[in-house]
Short mmCIF file of C-alpha atoms and ligand atoms in Angstrom, two decimals:
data_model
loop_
_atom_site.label_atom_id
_atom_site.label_comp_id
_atom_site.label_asym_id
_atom_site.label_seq_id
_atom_site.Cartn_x
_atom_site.Cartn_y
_atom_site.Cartn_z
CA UNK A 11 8.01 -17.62 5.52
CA UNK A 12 5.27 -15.34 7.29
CA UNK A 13 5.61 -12.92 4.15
CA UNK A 14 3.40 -16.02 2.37
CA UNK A 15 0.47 -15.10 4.71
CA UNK A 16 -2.47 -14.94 2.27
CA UNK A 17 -0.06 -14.61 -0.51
CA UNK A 18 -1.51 -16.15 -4.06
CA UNK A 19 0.69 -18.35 -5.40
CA UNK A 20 0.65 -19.88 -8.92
CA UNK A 21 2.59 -22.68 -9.31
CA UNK A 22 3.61 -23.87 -13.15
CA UNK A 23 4.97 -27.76 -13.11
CA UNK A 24 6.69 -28.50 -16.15
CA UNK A 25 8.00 -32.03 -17.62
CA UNK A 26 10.57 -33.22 -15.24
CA UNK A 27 11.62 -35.98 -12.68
CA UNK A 28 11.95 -33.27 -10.06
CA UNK A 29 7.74 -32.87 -10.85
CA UNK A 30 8.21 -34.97 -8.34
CA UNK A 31 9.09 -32.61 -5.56
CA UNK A 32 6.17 -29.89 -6.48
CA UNK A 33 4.34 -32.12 -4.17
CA UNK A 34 6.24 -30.90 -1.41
CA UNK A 35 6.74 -27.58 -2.45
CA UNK A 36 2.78 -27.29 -2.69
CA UNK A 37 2.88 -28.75 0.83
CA UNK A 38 5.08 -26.24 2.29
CA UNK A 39 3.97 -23.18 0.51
CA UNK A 40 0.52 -24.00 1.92
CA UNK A 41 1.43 -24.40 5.21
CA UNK A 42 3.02 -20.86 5.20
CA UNK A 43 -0.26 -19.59 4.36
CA UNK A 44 0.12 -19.17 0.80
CA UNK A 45 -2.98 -20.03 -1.59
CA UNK A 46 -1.55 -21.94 -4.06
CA UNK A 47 -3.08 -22.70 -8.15
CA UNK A 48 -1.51 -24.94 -10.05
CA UNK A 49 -0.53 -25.12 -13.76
CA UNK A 50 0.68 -28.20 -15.19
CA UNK A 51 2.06 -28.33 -18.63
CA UNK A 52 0.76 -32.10 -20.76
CA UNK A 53 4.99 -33.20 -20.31
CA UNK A 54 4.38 -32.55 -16.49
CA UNK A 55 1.66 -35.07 -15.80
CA UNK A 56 3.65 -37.95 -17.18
CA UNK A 57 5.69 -37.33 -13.97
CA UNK A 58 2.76 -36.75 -11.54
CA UNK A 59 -0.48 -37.18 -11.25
CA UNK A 60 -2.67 -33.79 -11.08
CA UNK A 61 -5.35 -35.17 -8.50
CA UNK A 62 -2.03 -35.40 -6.48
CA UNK A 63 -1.64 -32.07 -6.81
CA UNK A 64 -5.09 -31.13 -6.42
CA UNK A 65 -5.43 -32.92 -3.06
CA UNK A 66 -2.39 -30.67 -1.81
CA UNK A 67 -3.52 -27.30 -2.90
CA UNK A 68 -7.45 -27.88 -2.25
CA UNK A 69 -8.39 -26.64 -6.01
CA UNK A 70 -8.58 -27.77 -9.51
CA UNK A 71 -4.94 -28.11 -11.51
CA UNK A 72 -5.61 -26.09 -14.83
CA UNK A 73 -3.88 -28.02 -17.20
CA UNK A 74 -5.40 -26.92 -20.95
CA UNK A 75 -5.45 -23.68 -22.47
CA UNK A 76 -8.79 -23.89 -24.33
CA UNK A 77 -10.98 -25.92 -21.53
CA UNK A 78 -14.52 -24.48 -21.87
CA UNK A 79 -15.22 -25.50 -18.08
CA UNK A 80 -12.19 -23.36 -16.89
CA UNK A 81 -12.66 -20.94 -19.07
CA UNK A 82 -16.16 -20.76 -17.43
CA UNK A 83 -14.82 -20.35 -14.03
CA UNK A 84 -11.68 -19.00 -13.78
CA UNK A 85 -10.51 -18.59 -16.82
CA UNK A 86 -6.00 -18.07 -18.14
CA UNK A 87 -6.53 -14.20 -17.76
CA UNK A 88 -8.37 -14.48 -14.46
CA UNK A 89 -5.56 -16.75 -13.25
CA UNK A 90 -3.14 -14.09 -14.47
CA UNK A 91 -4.07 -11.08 -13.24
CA UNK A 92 -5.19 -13.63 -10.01
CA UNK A 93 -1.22 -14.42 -9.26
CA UNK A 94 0.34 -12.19 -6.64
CA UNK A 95 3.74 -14.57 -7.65
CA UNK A 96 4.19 -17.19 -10.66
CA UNK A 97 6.93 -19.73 -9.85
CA UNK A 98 7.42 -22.56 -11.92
CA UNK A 99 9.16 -25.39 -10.64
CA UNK A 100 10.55 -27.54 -12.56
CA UNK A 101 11.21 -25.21 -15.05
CA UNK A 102 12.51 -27.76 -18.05
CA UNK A 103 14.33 -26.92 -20.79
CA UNK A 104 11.80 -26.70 -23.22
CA UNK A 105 9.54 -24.53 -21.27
CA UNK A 106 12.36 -21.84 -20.59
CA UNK A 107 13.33 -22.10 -24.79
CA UNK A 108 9.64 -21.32 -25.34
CA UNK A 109 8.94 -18.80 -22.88
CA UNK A 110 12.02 -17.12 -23.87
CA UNK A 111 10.72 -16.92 -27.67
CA UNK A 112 7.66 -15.24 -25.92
CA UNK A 113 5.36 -18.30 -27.22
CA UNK A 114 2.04 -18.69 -26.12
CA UNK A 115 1.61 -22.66 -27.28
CA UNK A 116 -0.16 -23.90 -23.91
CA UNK A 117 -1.47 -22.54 -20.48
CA UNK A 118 1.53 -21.96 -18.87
CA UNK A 119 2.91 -19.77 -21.45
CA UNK A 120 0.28 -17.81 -22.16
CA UNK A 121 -0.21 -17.27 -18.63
CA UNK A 122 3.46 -16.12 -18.47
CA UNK A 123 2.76 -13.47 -21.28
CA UNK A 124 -0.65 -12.32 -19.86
CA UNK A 125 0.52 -11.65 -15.83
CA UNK A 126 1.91 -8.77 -14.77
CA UNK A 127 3.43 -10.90 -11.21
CA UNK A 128 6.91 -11.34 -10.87
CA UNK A 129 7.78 -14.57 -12.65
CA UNK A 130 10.52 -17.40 -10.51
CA UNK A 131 12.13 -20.02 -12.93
CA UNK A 132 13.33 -23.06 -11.05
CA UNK A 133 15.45 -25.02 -13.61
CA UNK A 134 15.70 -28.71 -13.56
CA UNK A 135 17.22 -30.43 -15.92
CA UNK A 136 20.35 -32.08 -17.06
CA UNK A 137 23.79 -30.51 -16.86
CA UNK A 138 25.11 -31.26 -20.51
CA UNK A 139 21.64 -29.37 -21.46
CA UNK A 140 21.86 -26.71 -18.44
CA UNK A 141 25.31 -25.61 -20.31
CA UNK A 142 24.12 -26.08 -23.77
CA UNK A 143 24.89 -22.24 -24.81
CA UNK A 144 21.07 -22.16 -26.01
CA UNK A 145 19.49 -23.10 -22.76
CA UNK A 146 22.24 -20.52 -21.27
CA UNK A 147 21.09 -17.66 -24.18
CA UNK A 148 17.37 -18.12 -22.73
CA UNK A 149 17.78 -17.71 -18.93
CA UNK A 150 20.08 -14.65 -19.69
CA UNK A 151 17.43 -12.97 -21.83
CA UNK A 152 14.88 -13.90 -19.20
CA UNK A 153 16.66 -12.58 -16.49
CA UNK A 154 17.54 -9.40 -18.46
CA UNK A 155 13.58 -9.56 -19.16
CA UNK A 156 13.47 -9.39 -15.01
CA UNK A 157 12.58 -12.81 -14.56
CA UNK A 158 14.21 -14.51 -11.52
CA UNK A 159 16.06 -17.81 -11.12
CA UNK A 160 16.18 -19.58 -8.42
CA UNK A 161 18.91 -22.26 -8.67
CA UNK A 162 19.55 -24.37 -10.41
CA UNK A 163 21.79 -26.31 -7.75
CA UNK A 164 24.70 -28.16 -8.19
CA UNK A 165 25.10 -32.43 -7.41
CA UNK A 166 24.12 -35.59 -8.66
CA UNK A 167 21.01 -36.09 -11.08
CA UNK A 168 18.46 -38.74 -11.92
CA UNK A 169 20.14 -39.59 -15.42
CA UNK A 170 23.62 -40.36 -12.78
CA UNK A 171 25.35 -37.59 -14.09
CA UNK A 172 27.00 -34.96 -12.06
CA UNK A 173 26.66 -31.41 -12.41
CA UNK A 174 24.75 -27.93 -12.29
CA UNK A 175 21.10 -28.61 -13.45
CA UNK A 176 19.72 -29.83 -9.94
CA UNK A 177 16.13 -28.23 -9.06
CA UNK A 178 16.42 -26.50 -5.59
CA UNK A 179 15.12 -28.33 -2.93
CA UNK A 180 11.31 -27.67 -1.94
CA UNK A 181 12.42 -26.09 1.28
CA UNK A 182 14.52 -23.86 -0.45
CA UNK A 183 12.10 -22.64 -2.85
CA UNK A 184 9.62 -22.00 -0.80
CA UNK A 185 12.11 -20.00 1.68
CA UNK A 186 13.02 -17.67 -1.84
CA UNK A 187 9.75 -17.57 -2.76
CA UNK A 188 8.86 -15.67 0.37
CA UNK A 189 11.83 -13.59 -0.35
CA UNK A 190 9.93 -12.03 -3.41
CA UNK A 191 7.40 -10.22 -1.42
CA UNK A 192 8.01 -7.43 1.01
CA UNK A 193 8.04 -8.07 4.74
CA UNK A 194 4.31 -6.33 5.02
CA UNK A 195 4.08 -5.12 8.63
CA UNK A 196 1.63 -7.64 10.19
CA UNK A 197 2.94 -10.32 8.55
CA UNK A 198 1.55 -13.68 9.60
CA UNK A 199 -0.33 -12.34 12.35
CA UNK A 200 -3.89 -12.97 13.19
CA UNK A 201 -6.45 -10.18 13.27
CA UNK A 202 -10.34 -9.67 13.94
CA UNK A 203 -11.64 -6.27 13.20
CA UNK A 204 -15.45 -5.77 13.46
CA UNK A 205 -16.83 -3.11 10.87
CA UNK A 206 -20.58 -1.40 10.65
CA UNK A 207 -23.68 -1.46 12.58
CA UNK A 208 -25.27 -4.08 14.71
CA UNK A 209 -29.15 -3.94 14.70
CA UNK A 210 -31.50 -4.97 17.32
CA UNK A 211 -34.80 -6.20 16.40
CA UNK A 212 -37.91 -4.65 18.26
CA UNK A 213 -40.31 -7.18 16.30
CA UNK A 214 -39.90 -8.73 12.97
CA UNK A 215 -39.95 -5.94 10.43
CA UNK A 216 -38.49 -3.05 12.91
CA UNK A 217 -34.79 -2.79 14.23
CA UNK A 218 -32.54 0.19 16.35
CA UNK A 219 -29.29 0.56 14.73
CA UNK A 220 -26.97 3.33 13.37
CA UNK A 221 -25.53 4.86 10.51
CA UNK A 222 -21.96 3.36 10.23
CA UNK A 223 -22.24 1.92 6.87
CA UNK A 224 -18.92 -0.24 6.93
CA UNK A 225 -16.73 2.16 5.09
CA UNK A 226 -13.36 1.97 7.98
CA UNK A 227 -14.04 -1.31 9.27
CA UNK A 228 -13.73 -2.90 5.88
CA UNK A 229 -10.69 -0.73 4.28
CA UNK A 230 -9.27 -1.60 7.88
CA UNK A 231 -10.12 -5.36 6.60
CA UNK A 232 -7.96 -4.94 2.90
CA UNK A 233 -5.05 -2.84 4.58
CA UNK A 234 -4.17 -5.69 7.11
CA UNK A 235 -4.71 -8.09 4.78
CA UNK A 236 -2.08 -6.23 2.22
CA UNK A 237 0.41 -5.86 5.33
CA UNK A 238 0.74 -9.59 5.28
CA UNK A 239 -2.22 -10.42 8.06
CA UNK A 240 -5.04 -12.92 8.31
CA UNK A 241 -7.69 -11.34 8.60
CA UNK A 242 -11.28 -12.29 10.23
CA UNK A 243 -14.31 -9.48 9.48
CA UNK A 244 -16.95 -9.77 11.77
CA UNK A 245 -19.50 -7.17 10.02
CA UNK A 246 -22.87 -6.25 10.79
CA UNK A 247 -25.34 -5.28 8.01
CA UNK A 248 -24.15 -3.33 4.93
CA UNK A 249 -23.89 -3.21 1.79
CA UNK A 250 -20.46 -3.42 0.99
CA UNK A 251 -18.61 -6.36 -0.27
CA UNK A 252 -15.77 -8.23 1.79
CA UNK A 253 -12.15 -7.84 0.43
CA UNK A 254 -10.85 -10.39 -1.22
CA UNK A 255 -9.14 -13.13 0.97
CA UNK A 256 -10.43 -11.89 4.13
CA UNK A 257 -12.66 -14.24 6.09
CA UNK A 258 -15.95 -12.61 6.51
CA UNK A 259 -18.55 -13.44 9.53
CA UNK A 260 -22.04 -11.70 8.98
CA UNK A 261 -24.37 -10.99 12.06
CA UNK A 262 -26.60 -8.79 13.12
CA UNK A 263 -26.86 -8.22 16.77
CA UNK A 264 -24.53 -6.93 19.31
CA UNK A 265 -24.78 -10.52 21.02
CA UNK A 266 -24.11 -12.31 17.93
CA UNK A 267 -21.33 -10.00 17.04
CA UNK A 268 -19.86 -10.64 20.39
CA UNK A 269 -20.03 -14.36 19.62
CA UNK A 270 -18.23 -13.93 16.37
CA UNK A 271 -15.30 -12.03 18.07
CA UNK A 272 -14.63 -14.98 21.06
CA UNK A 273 -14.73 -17.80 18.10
CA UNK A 274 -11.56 -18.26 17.79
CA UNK A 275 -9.85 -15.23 19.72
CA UNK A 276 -7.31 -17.79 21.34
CA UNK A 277 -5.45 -17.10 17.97
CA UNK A 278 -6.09 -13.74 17.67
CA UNK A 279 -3.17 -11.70 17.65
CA UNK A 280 -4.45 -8.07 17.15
CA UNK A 281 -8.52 -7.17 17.78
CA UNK A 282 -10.15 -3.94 16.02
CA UNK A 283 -13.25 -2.93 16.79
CA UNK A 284 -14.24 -0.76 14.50
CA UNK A 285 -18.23 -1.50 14.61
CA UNK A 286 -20.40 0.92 16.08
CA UNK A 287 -22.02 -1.21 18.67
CA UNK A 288 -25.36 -0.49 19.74
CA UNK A 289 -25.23 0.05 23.33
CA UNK A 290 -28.69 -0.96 24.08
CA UNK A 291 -30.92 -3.91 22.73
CA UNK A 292 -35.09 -3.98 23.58
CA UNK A 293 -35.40 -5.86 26.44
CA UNK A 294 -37.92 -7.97 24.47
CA UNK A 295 -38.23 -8.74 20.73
CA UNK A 296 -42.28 -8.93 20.15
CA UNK A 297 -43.15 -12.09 18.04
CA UNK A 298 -45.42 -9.86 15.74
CA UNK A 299 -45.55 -7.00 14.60
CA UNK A 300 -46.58 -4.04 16.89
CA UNK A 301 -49.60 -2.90 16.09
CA UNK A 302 -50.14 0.91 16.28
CA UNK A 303 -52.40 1.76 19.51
CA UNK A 304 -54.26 4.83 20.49
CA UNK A 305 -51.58 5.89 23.07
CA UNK A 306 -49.86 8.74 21.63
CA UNK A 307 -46.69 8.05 23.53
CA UNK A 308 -45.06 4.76 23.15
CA UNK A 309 -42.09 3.54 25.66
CA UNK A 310 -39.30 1.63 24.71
CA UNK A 311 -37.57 -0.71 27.45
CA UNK A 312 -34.08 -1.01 26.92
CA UNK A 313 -31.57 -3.53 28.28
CA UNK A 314 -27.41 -3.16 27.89
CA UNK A 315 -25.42 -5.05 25.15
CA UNK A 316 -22.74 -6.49 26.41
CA UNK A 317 -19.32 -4.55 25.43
CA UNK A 318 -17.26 -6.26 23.25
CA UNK A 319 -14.17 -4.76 22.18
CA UNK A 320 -13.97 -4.70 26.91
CA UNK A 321 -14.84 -8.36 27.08
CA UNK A 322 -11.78 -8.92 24.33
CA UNK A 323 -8.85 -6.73 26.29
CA UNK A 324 -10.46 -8.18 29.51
CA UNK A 325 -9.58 -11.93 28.64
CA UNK A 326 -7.47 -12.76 31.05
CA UNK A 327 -5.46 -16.04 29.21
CA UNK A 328 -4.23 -14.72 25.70
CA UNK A 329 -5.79 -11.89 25.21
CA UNK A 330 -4.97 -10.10 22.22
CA UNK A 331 -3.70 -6.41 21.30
CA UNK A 332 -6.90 -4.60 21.55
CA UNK A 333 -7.51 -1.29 19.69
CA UNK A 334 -10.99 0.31 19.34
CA UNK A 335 -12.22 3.41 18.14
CA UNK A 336 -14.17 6.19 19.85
CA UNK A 337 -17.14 7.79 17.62
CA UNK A 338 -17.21 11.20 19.66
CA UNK A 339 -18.81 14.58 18.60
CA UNK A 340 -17.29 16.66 21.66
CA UNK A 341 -14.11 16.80 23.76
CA UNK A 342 -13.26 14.02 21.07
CA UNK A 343 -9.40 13.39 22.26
CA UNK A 344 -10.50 13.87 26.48
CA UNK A 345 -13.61 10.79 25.90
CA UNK A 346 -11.42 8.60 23.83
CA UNK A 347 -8.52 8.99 26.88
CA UNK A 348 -10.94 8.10 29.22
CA UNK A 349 -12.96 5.21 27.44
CA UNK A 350 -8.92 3.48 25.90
CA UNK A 351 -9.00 3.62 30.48
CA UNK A 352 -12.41 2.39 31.13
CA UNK A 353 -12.50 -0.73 28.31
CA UNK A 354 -8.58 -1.77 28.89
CA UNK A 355 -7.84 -1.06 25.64
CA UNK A 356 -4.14 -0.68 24.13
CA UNK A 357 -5.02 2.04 21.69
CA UNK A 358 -8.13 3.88 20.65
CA UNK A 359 -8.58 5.42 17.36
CA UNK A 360 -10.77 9.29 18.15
CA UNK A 361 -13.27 9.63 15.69
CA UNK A 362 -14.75 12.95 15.39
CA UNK A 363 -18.22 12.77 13.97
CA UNK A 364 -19.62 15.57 14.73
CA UNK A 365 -18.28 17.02 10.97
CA UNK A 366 -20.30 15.41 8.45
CA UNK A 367 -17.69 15.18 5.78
CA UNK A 368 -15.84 12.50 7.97
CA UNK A 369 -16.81 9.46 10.64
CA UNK A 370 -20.13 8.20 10.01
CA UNK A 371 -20.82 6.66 6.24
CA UNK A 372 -18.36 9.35 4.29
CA UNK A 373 -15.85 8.05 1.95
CA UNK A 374 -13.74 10.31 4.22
CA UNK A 375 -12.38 9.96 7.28
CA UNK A 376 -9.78 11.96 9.99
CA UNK A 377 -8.69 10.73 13.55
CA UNK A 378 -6.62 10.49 16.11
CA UNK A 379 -4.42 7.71 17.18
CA UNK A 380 -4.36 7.73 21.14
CA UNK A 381 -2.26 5.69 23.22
CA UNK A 382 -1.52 5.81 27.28
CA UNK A 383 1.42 8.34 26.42
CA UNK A 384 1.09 9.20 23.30
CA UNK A 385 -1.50 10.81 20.04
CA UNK A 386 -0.72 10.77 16.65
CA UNK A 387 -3.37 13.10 14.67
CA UNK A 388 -4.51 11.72 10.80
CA UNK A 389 -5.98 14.20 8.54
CA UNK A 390 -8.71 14.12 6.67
CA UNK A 391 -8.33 11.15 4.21
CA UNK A 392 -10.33 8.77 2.03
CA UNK A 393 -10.81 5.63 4.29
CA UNK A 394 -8.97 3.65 2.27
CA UNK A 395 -5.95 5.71 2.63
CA UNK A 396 -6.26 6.44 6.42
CA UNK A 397 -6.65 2.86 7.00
CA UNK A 398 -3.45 2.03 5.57
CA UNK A 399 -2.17 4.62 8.02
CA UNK A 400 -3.30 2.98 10.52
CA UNK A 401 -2.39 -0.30 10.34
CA UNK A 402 0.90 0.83 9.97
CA UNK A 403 0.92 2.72 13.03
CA UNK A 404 -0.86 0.01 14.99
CA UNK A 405 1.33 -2.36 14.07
CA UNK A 406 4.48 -0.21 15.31
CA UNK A 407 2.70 0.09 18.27
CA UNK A 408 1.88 -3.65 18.39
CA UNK A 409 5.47 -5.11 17.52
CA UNK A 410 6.56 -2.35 20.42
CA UNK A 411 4.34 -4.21 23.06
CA UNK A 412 5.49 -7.88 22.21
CA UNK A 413 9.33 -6.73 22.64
O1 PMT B 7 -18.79 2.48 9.31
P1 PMT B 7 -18.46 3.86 8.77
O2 PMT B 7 -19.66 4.52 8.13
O3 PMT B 7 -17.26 3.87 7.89
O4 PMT B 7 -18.12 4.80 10.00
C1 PMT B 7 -16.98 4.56 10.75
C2 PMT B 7 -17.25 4.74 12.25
C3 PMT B 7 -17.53 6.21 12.53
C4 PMT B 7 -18.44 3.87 12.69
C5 PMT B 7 -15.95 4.26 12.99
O5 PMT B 7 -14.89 4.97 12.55
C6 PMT B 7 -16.10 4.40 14.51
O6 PMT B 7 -15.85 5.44 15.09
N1 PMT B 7 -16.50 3.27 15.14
C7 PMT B 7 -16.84 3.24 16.57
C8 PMT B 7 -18.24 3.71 16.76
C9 PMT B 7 -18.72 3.59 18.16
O7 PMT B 7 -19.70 2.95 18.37
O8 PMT B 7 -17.98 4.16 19.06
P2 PMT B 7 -18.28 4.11 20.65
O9 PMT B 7 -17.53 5.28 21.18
O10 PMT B 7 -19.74 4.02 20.93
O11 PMT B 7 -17.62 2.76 21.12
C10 PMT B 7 -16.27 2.69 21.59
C11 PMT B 7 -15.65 1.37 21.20
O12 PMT B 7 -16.34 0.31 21.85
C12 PMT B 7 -15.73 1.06 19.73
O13 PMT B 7 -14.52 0.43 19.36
C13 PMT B 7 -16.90 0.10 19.60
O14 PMT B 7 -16.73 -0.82 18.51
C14 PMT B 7 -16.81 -0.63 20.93
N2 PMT B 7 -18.08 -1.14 21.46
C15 PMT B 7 -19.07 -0.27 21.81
C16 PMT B 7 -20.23 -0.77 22.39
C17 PMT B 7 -20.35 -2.16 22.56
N3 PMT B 7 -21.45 -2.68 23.10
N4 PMT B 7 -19.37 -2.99 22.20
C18 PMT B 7 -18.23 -2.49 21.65
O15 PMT B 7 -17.33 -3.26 21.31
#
């Protein structure tokens, strides 16, 4: 069930008794982290109510293909191209006859002709109209189509016959359901990654702070998130815009930065830091702005941040896998060895940025994966891709450690 981790999830409900057991099913694949829409066709609400639903999932149930107010928000196309699966359980009778015809007559069938998600049928219905050789004519030109059924099961219905027609229970469904999407490799784990600059105010208008401009930190962000993980981005300023579904924390100073990371690190399984920190803050932040003097040399008194990715791998009850990165510009691999020492760190990702064309805000990036015994090098590589490489070696590395 961990492959549901942040998975979207758009439920059709068609007209059937087992409309019933969506309920459930909404229940469950929320719980495994799935977010869950839901589509109910006019039949399906004689069965349940959609605030019901609604309450379970924690948004609106679309039920009308031409509603101005959805339309306005999220609109049928939106919520196609939105779905990462569409599983429609109960599937009736009806709704498989017209799907197969490739109608578009309400929501749910339009949305089924619009998506370009793998499509789950859940049948429910009864068994004299399960073996009707029409009903069996549709799901075998759906399933040719590549559309997968799940069930139906086999036992006693609601109308007291006996017989194949049963929908799967919710349990079930939401096991297969899982089944459709690869086993990404952080699946249902936890992670914090920090991404861009802090700044640290010298009076109201002025700030020290650096060039990192978010790039790694935040394609970091969208590759865990696509290997199945939580993810929590703790970014300082910039002027990039958050993945989708990952939870993003802005701040601006090392301290509140550092605050960010220990909210919630108790269920933190794997802590990035990919921010560059500024070491030093002003010991004092002047209430107005300084006003230029006659002195032609002005001193600045600086007092230490506190280190955050060491406070993280120095927790001493659950402290999570702790990777950071080292921004270096000489003897890149030999300061990264000894800093991954010096902060407790499980791995440290070298960062040469002496070369413009990588490290600091470039679309590009190269480094060097270093662990106690080990470095992996990672050429030169939009950020994107390089994070992906990444997370895939981190999380090797991470699964290794919890063996
Ligand atoms: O943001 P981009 O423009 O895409 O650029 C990416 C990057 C070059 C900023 C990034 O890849 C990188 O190298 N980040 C680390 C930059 C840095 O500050 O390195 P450092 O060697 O000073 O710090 C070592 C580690 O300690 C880092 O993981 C840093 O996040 C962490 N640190 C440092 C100081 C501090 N007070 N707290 C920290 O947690």
């Amino acid at each position: 069930m961990q492959r549901l981790t942040n998975r979207r999830i758009l439920l059709g409900i068609t007209g059937g008794i087992a409309a019933y057991k969506s309920a459930e099913l909404t229940r469950l694949l929320k719980g495994a982290g799935a977010d869950v829409r839901i589509v109910m066709t006019p039949a399906a609400t004689e069965f349940i109510t959609p605030l019901t639903l609604q309450a379970l999932s924690g948004h609106p149930v679309h039920l009308q293909l031409l509603d101005p107010e959805a339309e306005a928000g999220m609109g049928h196309i939106e919520l196609a191209k939105w779905a990462d699966l569409i599983l429609i359980a109960p599937a009736s009778a009806d709704f498989i006859a017209r799907f197969s015809a490739g109608m578009g007559d309400d929501l749910l069938t339009t949305l089924c002709l619009a998506t370009d998600a793998p499509i789950c049928l859940a049948p429910a219905m009864n068994q004299a109209m399960w073996r009707d050789p029409r009903t069996q004519d549709n799901v075998r030109q759906l399933s040719a189509q590549g559309v997968t059924l799940l069930g139906p099961g086999v036992g006693a219905q609601a109308c007291g016959d006996t017989g194949p027609g049963r929908m799967l229970e919710p349990e079930e469904l939401a096991e297969l359901a899982a089944e459709q999407f690869e086993h990404g490799a952080l699946s249902g784990l936890r992670v914090f990654i920090t991404a861009g600059p802090t700044r640290e105010p010298l009076d109201p208008v002025r700030y020290i702070s650096n060039h990192s401009s978010g790039k790694m930190g935040y394609a970091l962000a969208e590759a865990a998130v696509d290997a199945g993980a939580s993810v929590k981005l703790i970014s300082g300023p910039v002027t990039l815009t958050p993945p989708s579904r990952v939870d993003c924390v802005q701040v601006e100073t090392a301290e509140e930065m550092l605050a960010a990371s220990l909210d919630g690190i108790a269920g933190c399984d794997l802590f990035i830091a990919a921010a560059a920190v500024a070491d030093y803050r002003p010991i004092s932040v002047a209430e107005h702005k300084i006003k230029k003097g006659n002195e032609e040399i002005m001193e600045l008194r600086l007092t230490k941040n506190p280190d955050i990715v060491a406070t993280v791998a120095g927790l001493s009850e659950q402290r999570p896998y702790t990777v950071g990165f080292a921004a270096e510009t000489r003897d890149v691999i030999g300061y990264a060895r000894s800093k991954l020492a010096r902060k407790g760190l499980d791995l440290i990702v070298a960062n040469d940025v002496s070369n413009p064309d990588i490290g600091f805000n470039s679309d590009d990036n190269a480094v060097t994966l270093v662990s106690a015994d080990d470095e992996v090098a990672l050429p030169q590589a939009s950020k994107r891709q390089l994070a992906r490489q990444l997370i895939e070696q981190i999380a090797q590395h991470y699964h290794q450690s919890t063996k």
